[in-house]
Short mmCIF file of C-alpha atoms in Angstrom, two decimals:
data_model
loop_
_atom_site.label_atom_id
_atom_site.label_comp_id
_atom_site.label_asym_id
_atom_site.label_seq_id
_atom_site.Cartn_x
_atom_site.Cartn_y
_atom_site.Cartn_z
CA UNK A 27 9.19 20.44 50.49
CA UNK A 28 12.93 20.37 49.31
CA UNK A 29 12.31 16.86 47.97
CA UNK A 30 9.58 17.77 46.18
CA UNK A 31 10.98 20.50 44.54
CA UNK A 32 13.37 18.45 43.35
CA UNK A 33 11.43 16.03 41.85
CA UNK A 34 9.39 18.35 39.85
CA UNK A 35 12.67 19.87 38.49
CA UNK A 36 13.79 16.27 37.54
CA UNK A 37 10.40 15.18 35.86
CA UNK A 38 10.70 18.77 33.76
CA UNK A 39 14.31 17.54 32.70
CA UNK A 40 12.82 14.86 31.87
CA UNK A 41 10.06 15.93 30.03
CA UNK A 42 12.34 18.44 28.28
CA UNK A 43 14.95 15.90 27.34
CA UNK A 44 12.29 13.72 25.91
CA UNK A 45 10.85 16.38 23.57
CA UNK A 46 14.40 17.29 22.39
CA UNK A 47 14.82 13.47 21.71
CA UNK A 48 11.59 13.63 19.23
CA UNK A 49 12.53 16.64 17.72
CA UNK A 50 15.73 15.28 16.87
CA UNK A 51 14.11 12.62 15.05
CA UNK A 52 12.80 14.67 12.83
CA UNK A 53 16.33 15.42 11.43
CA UNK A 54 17.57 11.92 11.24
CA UNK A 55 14.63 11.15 8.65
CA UNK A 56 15.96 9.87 5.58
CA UNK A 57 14.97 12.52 2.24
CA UNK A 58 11.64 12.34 0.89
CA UNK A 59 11.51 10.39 -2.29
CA UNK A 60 9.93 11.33 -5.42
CA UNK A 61 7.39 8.75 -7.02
CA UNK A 62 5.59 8.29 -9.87
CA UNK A 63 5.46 10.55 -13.44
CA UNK A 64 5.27 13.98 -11.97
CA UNK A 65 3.28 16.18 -14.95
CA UNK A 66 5.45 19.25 -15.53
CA UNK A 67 2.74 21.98 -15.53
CA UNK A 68 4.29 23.63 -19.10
CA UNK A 69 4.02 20.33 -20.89
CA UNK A 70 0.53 20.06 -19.77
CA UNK A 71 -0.77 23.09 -21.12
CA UNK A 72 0.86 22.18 -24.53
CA UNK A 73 -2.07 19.61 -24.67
CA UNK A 74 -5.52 20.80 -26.35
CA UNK A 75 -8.93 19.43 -26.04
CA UNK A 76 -10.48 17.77 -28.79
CA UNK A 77 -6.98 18.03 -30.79
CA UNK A 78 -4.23 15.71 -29.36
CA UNK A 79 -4.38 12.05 -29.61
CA UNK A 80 -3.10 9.25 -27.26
CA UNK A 81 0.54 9.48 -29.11
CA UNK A 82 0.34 13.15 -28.81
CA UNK A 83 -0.12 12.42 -25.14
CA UNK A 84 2.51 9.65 -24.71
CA UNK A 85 5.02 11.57 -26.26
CA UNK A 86 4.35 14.67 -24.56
CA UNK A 87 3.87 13.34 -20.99
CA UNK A 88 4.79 9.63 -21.64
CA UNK A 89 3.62 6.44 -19.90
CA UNK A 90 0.52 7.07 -17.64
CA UNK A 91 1.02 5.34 -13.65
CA UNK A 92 -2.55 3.94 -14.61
CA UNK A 93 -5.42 3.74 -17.10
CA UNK A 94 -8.72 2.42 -16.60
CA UNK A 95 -9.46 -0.37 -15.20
CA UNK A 96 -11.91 -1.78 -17.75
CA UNK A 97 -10.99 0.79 -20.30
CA UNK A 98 -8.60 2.77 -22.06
CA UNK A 99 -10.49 6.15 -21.93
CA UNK A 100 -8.71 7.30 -19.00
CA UNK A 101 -5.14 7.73 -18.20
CA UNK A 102 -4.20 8.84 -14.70
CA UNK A 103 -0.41 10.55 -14.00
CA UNK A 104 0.42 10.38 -9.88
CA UNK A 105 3.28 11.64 -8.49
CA UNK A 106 4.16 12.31 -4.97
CA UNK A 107 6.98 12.43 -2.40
CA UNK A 108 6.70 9.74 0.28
CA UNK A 109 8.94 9.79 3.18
CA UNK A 110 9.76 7.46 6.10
CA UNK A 111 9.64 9.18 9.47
CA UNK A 112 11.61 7.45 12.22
CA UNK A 113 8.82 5.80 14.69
CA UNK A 114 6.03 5.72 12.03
CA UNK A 115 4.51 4.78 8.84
CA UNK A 116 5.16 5.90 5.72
CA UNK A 117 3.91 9.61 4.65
CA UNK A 118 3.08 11.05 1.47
CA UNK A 119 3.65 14.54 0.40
CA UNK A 120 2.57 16.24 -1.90
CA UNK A 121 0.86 14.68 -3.68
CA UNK A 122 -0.40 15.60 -7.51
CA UNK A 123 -2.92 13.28 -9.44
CA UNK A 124 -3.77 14.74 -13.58
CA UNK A 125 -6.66 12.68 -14.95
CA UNK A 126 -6.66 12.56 -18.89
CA UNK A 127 -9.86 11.40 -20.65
CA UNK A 128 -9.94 10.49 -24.44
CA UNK A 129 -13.15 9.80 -26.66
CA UNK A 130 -13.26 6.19 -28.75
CA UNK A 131 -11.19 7.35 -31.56
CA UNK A 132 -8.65 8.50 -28.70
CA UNK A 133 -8.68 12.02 -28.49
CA UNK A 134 -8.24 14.24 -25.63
CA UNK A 135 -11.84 15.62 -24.48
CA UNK A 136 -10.81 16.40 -20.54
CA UNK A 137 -7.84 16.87 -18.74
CA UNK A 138 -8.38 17.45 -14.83
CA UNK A 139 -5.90 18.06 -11.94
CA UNK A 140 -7.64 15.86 -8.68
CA UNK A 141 -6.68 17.65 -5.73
CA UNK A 142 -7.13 15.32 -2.22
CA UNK A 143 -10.33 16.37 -1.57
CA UNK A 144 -11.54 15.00 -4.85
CA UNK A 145 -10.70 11.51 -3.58
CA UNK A 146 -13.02 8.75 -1.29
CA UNK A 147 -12.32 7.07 1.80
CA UNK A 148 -12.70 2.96 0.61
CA UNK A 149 -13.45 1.26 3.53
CA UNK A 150 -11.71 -2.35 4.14
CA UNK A 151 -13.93 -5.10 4.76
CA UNK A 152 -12.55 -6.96 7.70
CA UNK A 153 -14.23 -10.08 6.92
CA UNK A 154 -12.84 -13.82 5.75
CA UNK A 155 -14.79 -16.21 3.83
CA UNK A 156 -14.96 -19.40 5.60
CA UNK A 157 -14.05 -22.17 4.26
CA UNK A 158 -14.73 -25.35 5.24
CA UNK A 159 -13.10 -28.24 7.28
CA UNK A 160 -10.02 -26.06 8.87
CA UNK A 161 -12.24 -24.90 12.33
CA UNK A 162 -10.14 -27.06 14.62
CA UNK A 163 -10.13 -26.61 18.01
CA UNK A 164 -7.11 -26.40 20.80
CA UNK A 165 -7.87 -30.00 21.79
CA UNK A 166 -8.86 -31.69 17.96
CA UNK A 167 -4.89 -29.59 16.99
CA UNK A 168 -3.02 -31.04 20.17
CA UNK A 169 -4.93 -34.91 20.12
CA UNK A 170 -6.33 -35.05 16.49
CA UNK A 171 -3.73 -37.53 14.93
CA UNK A 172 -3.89 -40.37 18.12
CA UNK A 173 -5.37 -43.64 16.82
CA UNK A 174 -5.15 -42.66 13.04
CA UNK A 175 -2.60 -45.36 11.18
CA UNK A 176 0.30 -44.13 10.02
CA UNK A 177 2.11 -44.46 6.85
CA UNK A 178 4.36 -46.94 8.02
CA UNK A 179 2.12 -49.63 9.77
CA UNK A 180 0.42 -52.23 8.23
CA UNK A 181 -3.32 -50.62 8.09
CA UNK A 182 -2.09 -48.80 5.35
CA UNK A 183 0.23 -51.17 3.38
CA UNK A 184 3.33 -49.46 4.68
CA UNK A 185 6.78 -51.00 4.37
CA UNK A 186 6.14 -52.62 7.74
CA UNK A 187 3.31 -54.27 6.40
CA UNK A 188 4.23 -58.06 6.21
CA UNK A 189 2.51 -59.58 3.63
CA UNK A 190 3.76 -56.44 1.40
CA UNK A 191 7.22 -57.79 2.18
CA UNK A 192 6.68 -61.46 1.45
CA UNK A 193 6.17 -59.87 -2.05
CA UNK A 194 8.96 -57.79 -2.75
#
């Protein structure tokens, strides 16, 4: 009974020491790091619809993180703070996305804020496209080159090829 008393108070130790450990972690996590063209909020509401132009815009906010892709009638500003977290990937906080949409001659008609929610899920297609001639099996990869000629022998001309000597 003694014994396993014991034991229980060692695996709790344990346990405890463990979640300590992870917490600690937490604190040896390098700063977050800002990315991107964060939109200050007061320059954004210095932009009018149906007013401002693409310069207007550039100079204002300058360069946009992307446009579109087969376009030029929308400009999209994304900042965000990623971080790496000791023992995983790499997370991104807070994230702000400001869509800008001009007309053809270029001037501003919409400007939106995209929260996360506004965004899709794109699945990734797992698939490869085959291509031909490179399915080789464990056997063809280990025995596949016995009985071919080699450079060197005279089935292929090689330097140990005889008559190719006689000439040279």
């Amino acid at each position: 009974m003694a014994e396993e008393l014991r034991a229980k108070r060692r695996m709790s130790a344990l346990i405890l020491l463990a979640a300590l450990a992870l917490g600690a972690c937490e604190k040896l996590a390098p700063p977050p790091v800002p990315r991107g063209n964060r939109v200050d909020s007061e320059r954004l509401s210095q932009i009018t619809k149906g007013v401002q132009t693409r310069g207007d815009v550039l100079a204002l906010l300058g360069p946009p993180t992307a446009r579109g892709t087969f376009d030029e009638e929308n400009w999209f500003y994304i900042s965000g703070h990623t971080q790496l977290m000791p023992g995983r990937y790499l997370e991104l906080r807070d994230r702000v996305v400001v869509a800008i949409s001009f007309d053809r001659r270029g001037v501003v008609q919409d400007i939106r804020q995209l929260r996360p929610e506004d965004g899709r899920d794109v699945g990734m297609v797992s698939r490869e496209t085959p291509v031909p001639g490179t399915e080789r099996n464990l056997m063809q990869a280990l025995f596949g080159n016995i009985g071919r000629p080699s450079l060197g022998d005279g089935a292929t001309g090689g330097m140990n090829n005889p008559a190719r000597m006689n000439r040279q």
